[in-house]
């Protein structure tokens, strides 16, 4: 078949005796978007590293455009037209767009000196082909992350890549940027480029993919045309069991008759927040919706004492509190599950145990002396409570899968026994099984009388758990919507874009 | 993939967890010791007095290395320690001759605390990288010590001081060894058994995550830099006691030996991981090499070269992937 760009057959791979891929078949056709799905640890990234020549398979064959090949290095794979658009961008922020696109392959002029002008004009053409205008001489650090990704795609195109591997490409994009990426993907496939699309986001897979291959525990579950697959079927393939209605909303009992647990009035924080006011009640899950930069993350950061507050009051259980740093916030019973677990949530090279105990040092020490036995007990209980899958709590947390790392972050904050839990994108980058567990945890916390503030860019998730949603716009709260008044995702989309005000205040 | 297949793999992985690389400094120390014990047996290497001498001579580096371990574990560096030692030896000597024993001791320690605190403020409040702050402070401390003494040695005539901080001892145990032991013991306990030590490691491992966990990383960095100033001053006071005088040259270049000892001992230059015992063994190993090479009759220039090679080789072997 001439239209097959890549065919991998019977791929197996083991690391120190543990089999991570077991006889997997995978094929991508020219002009196709082929989604690769599966939980954390299913083997997706290993399979892609084999395709990129980073690992060599123990068993199995790889054909590229019909030729049987052995890929011995990533340069080798790249020269055969395989390129990866990295989840964590591999660009150099201090260089210009054009310098990044032609990094290590700089255009040269007379005397072998670099010809930046030729690179720039070629870069401009590459971006024009993608329907984007850009100044190739701008430094990347001055451009949004959407441009960083486009730069990576341009770089791949300039190397004549025929197969693009995209790993969670929308993870750091705003909605309109993601929409643009999907258009770009369409135009790339129109030129015969094959795309492997890795994502945890089910709705995205259905939006872009022609076919879907699901891996679970290192084995191929199925390859199916997206048109012949329902969302429920796909989730079942990924998880191995039906998830029923875990992500469906059920009305909950919020204790609104008591005074609010948290009262925020007229909070001003430079540079973005201009007078945020909100109430959170016991047992309530309050969602914060809004575009990137609307002030959601800034609000929870300020409430947790990360960014200094210029003016405004914060009351917890009716008493005003001064929050100048995260220590004050923890003392007031507030905890924050931060946006970026690797950067803000965990000390990656430290053990699971020590990460869990970091905010709790005061609890198992006396006069500064650590009581290790007590620490062990606390850590063991947290691991059990949150169902963190780890054989030994002394293992470095970086060896855990993304979903388990996120559970460690959650467990770490549950350990402080907070009354108010702020969560910033708690399910970003975790697989669907873990996501369902986390959603269940959020509900259980609220049912236990705690107040939860949840930021999520995924509207289905907000709608599944929230009792009320605040819509943020330009650094202030634009609308407050009771869950009952939100008919569907579209209503929320409109609200976030600034429409539908009247309906909301009914 | 049946479970039975997995278990041996897991066990293998667990064994690999006990990586020999983590113990390279101990292996290296033992190997170096054995090598000299065999090749230099005629030159009196194994003589108890020679062995005690090694520990004695490395006491100052070991004491500095204890403070340095905390600084490096918190992902900072202190290049001023050698100069601080020299300045503290001088202030101690001057204060003893003018005001007596106790004021002398206080003056020495206060010198270290003041410079350490200044380093700490410049790093955490003014936000200058510690490499630059302490590089500048190296010059300031060294210059000050030379200036106030007009380059002249400051004799210490107080016998109590010279005994406690230098040539004395408890029974057969020399006081320099006792100081080393006490400082290392305090360092081990603070780093491993106190909340402060855990905060130092978290700050060095991921400053932002530590900050998000309610740790004031500025306070931690300030505290370790100040503590390192104090240990450096103590090292200077030990020089002064051993040599019965304060002199601005004491400690010159010790920052590099101390950093080498700390890194040899398995503390990560990037922060987040630290071992005080490792630093002690690293320091002893440097002393061992110096001593062995002297006994082997090598010239100072040759000793210096070989010491450099051994340090690079040891760090290369202990490197994690």
Tab-separated table of C-alpha atoms in Angstrom, chain A residues 200-354:
chain	number	residue	atom	x	y	z
A	200	UNK	CA	-5.825	12.542	26.885
A	201	UNK	CA	-8.671	14.791	25.786
A	202	UNK	CA	-11.399	12.626	24.358
A	203	UNK	CA	-13.320	15.425	22.670
A	204	UNK	CA	-10.167	16.586	20.879
A	205	UNK	CA	-9.516	13.126	19.555
A	206	UNK	CA	-12.961	13.029	18.017
A	207	UNK	CA	-12.472	16.481	16.641
A	208	UNK	CA	-9.244	15.843	14.712
A	209	UNK	CA	-8.622	12.143	14.317
A	210	UNK	CA	-9.446	9.937	11.350
A	211	UNK	CA	-8.481	6.772	13.181
A	212	UNK	CA	-7.762	5.981	16.807
A	213	UNK	CA	-5.352	3.403	18.182
A	214	UNK	CA	-5.654	2.586	21.875
A	215	UNK	CA	-2.864	1.022	23.935
A	216	UNK	CA	-3.304	-0.404	27.414
A	217	UNK	CA	-0.569	-1.951	29.560
A	218	UNK	CA	1.765	-2.105	26.585
A	219	UNK	CA	-0.629	-3.938	24.318
A	220	UNK	CA	-2.705	-2.919	21.355
A	221	UNK	CA	-6.395	-2.757	22.292
A	222	UNK	CA	-7.795	-1.704	18.938
A	223	UNK	CA	-7.375	0.538	15.918
A	224	UNK	CA	-10.737	1.965	14.875
A	225	UNK	CA	-11.999	4.609	12.465
A	226	UNK	CA	-13.084	7.549	14.614
A	227	UNK	CA	-16.414	7.682	12.812
A	228	UNK	CA	-17.231	4.170	14.036
A	229	UNK	CA	-16.434	4.897	17.657
A	230	UNK	CA	-18.452	6.500	20.439
A	231	UNK	CA	-16.898	8.444	23.298
A	232	UNK	CA	-18.060	5.781	25.755
A	233	UNK	CA	-16.450	3.027	23.674
A	234	UNK	CA	-13.185	4.924	23.492
A	235	UNK	CA	-13.098	5.515	27.245
A	236	UNK	CA	-13.844	1.859	27.822
A	237	UNK	CA	-10.978	0.861	25.516
A	238	UNK	CA	-8.600	3.144	27.373
A	239	UNK	CA	-9.647	2.250	30.907
A	240	UNK	CA	-10.670	-1.342	30.376
A	241	UNK	CA	-14.056	-0.891	32.016
A	242	UNK	CA	-17.075	1.294	31.534
A	243	UNK	CA	-16.991	4.637	33.286
A	244	UNK	CA	-20.764	4.963	33.284
A	245	UNK	CA	-21.772	8.374	34.442
A	246	UNK	CA	-18.774	9.486	36.477
A	247	UNK	CA	-18.593	12.732	34.578
A	248	UNK	CA	-22.274	13.553	34.862
A	249	UNK	CA	-23.539	16.217	37.201
A	250	UNK	CA	-25.725	15.370	40.167
A	251	UNK	CA	-27.160	18.166	42.326
A	252	UNK	CA	-25.495	18.363	45.707
A	253	UNK	CA	-26.351	19.832	49.046
A	254	UNK	CA	-24.507	23.090	49.726
A	255	UNK	CA	-24.773	24.670	53.161
A	256	UNK	CA	-25.713	28.163	52.049
A	257	UNK	CA	-27.700	29.035	55.183
A	258	UNK	CA	-24.534	29.157	57.266
A	259	UNK	CA	-22.215	32.109	56.755
A	260	UNK	CA	-19.696	31.664	53.948
A	261	UNK	CA	-16.517	29.717	54.613
A	262	UNK	CA	-14.493	32.109	52.503
A	263	UNK	CA	-15.380	35.699	51.693
A	264	UNK	CA	-13.239	37.698	49.326
A	265	UNK	CA	-14.008	41.376	48.776
A	266	UNK	CA	-12.552	43.689	46.175
A	267	UNK	CA	-9.236	41.932	45.779
A	268	UNK	CA	-6.681	43.872	43.756
A	269	UNK	CA	-3.465	42.196	42.656
A	270	UNK	CA	-1.038	43.622	40.146
A	271	UNK	CA	-0.965	43.393	37.229
A	272	UNK	CA	-4.210	41.713	36.443
A	273	UNK	CA	-6.833	41.442	39.181
A	274	UNK	CA	-9.168	44.391	39.495
A	275	UNK	CA	-11.591	43.930	42.325
A	276	UNK	CA	-12.375	40.233	42.702
A	277	UNK	CA	-15.198	39.403	45.119
A	278	UNK	CA	-16.490	35.930	45.800
A	279	UNK	CA	-18.098	33.747	48.468
A	280	UNK	CA	-17.470	30.066	49.025
A	281	UNK	CA	-19.718	27.995	51.280
A	282	UNK	CA	-19.138	24.786	53.137
A	283	UNK	CA	-19.747	21.823	50.887
A	284	UNK	CA	-19.600	23.938	47.762
A	285	UNK	CA	-17.607	23.328	44.609
A	286	UNK	CA	-17.101	26.667	42.920
A	287	UNK	CA	-15.805	26.599	39.366
A	288	UNK	CA	-13.750	29.400	37.857
A	289	UNK	CA	-14.151	29.665	34.091
A	290	UNK	CA	-12.538	32.124	31.738
A	291	UNK	CA	-10.056	32.586	28.947
A	292	UNK	CA	-6.318	32.367	29.509
A	293	UNK	CA	-5.255	35.532	31.269
A	294	UNK	CA	-8.710	36.312	32.617
A	295	UNK	CA	-7.427	36.185	36.186
A	296	UNK	CA	-8.453	32.722	37.439
A	297	UNK	CA	-4.969	31.453	38.241
A	298	UNK	CA	-3.963	34.854	39.624
A	299	UNK	CA	-6.926	34.747	42.016
A	300	UNK	CA	-6.013	31.425	43.577
A	301	UNK	CA	-2.338	32.361	43.688
A	302	UNK	CA	-3.214	35.530	45.603
A	303	UNK	CA	-5.498	33.628	47.987
A	304	UNK	CA	-2.631	31.248	48.687
A	305	UNK	CA	-0.174	34.061	49.347
A	306	UNK	CA	2.038	33.524	46.310
A	307	UNK	CA	1.475	36.954	44.764
A	308	UNK	CA	1.279	40.028	47.006
A	309	UNK	CA	-2.195	41.534	47.460
A	310	UNK	CA	-2.490	45.304	46.938
A	311	UNK	CA	-5.898	45.757	48.516
A	312	UNK	CA	-9.037	43.883	49.452
A	313	UNK	CA	-10.143	41.675	52.336
A	314	UNK	CA	-10.206	37.934	52.839
A	315	UNK	CA	-12.357	36.415	55.561
A	316	UNK	CA	-12.245	32.769	56.559
A	317	UNK	CA	-15.238	31.645	58.636
A	318	UNK	CA	-16.152	35.281	59.196
A	319	UNK	CA	-12.740	36.315	60.508
A	320	UNK	CA	-10.477	38.503	58.499
A	321	UNK	CA	-7.094	36.965	57.746
A	322	UNK	CA	-3.909	38.534	56.424
A	323	UNK	CA	-2.297	36.288	53.853
A	324	UNK	CA	1.224	37.422	53.065
A	325	UNK	CA	2.754	34.084	52.135
A	326	UNK	CA	1.853	30.454	51.637
A	327	UNK	CA	2.581	29.754	55.274
A	328	UNK	CA	-0.185	32.171	56.337
A	329	UNK	CA	-2.563	30.541	53.869
A	330	UNK	CA	-1.878	27.052	55.170
A	331	UNK	CA	-2.382	28.326	58.727
A	332	UNK	CA	-5.758	29.757	57.664
A	333	UNK	CA	-6.783	26.322	56.385
A	334	UNK	CA	-6.282	27.064	52.705
A	335	UNK	CA	-4.398	24.811	50.340
A	336	UNK	CA	-3.551	25.108	46.661
A	337	UNK	CA	-3.067	22.296	44.178
A	338	UNK	CA	-0.969	24.309	41.733
A	339	UNK	CA	-1.221	24.483	37.992
A	340	UNK	CA	2.099	22.899	37.153
A	341	UNK	CA	2.780	19.821	39.225
A	342	UNK	CA	6.344	19.336	38.039
A	343	UNK	CA	7.373	22.949	38.517
A	344	UNK	CA	5.282	24.018	41.502
A	345	UNK	CA	3.903	20.898	43.086
A	346	UNK	CA	6.758	18.448	43.518
A	347	UNK	CA	10.444	18.161	44.242
A	348	UNK	CA	10.849	15.582	41.511
A	349	UNK	CA	14.045	13.916	42.647
A	350	UNK	CA	12.878	13.569	46.236
A	351	UNK	CA	10.920	10.566	47.456
A	352	UNK	CA	7.150	10.279	47.448
A	353	UNK	CA	7.291	10.288	51.228
A	354	UNK	CA	9.282	13.485	51.547
